[in-house]
Coordinates of C-alpha atoms in Angstrom, one line a residue:
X626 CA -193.7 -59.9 139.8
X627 CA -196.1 -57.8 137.4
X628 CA -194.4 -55.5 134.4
X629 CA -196.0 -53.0 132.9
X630 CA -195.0 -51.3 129.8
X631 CA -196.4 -48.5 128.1
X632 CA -196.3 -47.1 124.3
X633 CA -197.5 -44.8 121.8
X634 CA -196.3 -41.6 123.2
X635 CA -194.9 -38.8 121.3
X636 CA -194.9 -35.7 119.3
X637 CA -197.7 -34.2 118.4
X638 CA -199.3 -31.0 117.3
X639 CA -202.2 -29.2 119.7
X640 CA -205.6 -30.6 118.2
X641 CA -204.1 -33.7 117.6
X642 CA -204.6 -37.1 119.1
X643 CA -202.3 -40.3 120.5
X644 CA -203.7 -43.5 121.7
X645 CA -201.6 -44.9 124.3
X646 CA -201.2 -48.5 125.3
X647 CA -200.0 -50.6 128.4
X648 CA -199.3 -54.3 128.4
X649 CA -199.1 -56.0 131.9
X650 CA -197.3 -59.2 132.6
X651 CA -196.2 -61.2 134.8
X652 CA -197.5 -63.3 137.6
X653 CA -201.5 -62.6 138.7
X654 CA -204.7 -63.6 138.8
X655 CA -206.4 -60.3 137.8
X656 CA -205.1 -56.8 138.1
X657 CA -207.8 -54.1 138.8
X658 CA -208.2 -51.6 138.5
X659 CA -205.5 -50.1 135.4
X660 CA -205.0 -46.5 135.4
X661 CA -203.4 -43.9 134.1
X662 CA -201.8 -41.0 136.0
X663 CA -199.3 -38.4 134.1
X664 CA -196.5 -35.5 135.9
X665 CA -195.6 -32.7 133.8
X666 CA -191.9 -31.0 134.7
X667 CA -191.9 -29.3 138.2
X668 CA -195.3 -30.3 139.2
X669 CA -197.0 -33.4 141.1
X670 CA -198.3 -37.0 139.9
X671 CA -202.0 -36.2 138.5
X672 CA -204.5 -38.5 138.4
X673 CA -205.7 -38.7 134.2
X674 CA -208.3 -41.9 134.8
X675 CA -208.5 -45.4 136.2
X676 CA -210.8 -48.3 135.0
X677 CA -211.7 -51.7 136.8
X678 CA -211.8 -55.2 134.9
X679 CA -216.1 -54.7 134.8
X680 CA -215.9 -51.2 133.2
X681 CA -216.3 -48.6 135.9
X682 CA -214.1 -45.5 134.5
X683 CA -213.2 -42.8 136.6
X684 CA -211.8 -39.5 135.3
X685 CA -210.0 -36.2 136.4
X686 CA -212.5 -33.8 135.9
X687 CA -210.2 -31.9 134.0
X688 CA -209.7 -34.2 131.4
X689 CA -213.9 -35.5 130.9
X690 CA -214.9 -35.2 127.4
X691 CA -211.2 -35.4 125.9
X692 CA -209.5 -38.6 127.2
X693 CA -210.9 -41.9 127.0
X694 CA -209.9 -45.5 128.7
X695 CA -210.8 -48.3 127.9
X696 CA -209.2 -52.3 128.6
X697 CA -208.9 -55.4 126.5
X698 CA -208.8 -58.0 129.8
X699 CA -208.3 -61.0 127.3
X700 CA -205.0 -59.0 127.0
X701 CA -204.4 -57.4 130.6
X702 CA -204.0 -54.3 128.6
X703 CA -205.0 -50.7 129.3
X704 CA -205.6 -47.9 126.6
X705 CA -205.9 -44.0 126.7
X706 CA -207.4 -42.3 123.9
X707 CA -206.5 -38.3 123.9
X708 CA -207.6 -36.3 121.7
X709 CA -207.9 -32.6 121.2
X710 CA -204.3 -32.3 123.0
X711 CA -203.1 -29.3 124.1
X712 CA -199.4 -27.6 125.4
X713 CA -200.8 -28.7 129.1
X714 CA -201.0 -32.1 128.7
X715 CA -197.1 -32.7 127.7
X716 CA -196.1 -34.8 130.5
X717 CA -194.7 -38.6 131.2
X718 CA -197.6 -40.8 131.2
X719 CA -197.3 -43.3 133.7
X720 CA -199.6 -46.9 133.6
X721 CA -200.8 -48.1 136.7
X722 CA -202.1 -51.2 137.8
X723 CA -202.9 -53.3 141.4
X724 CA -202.5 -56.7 142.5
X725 CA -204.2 -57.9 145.4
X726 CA -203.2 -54.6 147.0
X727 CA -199.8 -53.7 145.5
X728 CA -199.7 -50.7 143.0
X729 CA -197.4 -51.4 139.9
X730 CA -196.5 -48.9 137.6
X731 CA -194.7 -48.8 134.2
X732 CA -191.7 -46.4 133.5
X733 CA -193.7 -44.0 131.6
X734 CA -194.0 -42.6 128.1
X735 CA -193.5 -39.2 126.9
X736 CA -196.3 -36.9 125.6
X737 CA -195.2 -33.8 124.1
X738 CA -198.1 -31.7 122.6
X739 CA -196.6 -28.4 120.2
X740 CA -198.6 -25.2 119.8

């Protein structure tokens, strides 16, 4: 079984930043790629960005020039820089990562950006 567990979610105030983390666990050779994907009330599951163990990021267009990912593999651990937030990016951030070819997902953390 693989866990994944997310933090650094939060309150924050438009133009600010939050760096959030997600540990995976468990039982696996290598899990690739870790992602990121967020839902805001009332709409659909959005892709925010995905990364493989050698690097390869890829990004909602959307989001480019904002968001960052990056992964420590050492520590099976995905990160997601945001910064410049803004009233449309409150949602539940979700991590996401696969196993052979099973998706895992964390229970999410909250981002909640003020005007």
């Amino acid at each position: 079984q693989v866990q994944l567990v997310e933090s650094g979610g939060g309150l924050v105030q438009a133009g600010g930043s939050l760096r959030l983390s997600c540990a995976a666990s468990g039982s696996f050779f290598s899990i690739n790629p870790m992602g990121w994907y967020r839902q805001a009330p009332g709409k659909q599951r959005e892709l925010v960005a995905t990364i493989t163990s050698g690097g390869a990021t890829n990004y909602a267009d959307s989001l480019k020039g904002r968001f960052t990912i990056s992964r420590d593999n050492a520590k099976n651990t995905v990160y997601l820089q945001m910064n410049s937030l803004k009233p449309e990016d409150t949602a539940v951030y979700r991590c996401q990562g696969r196993v052979r070819f099973t998706d895992f997902w964390g229970r999410g953390t909250q981002v909640t950006v003020s005007s």
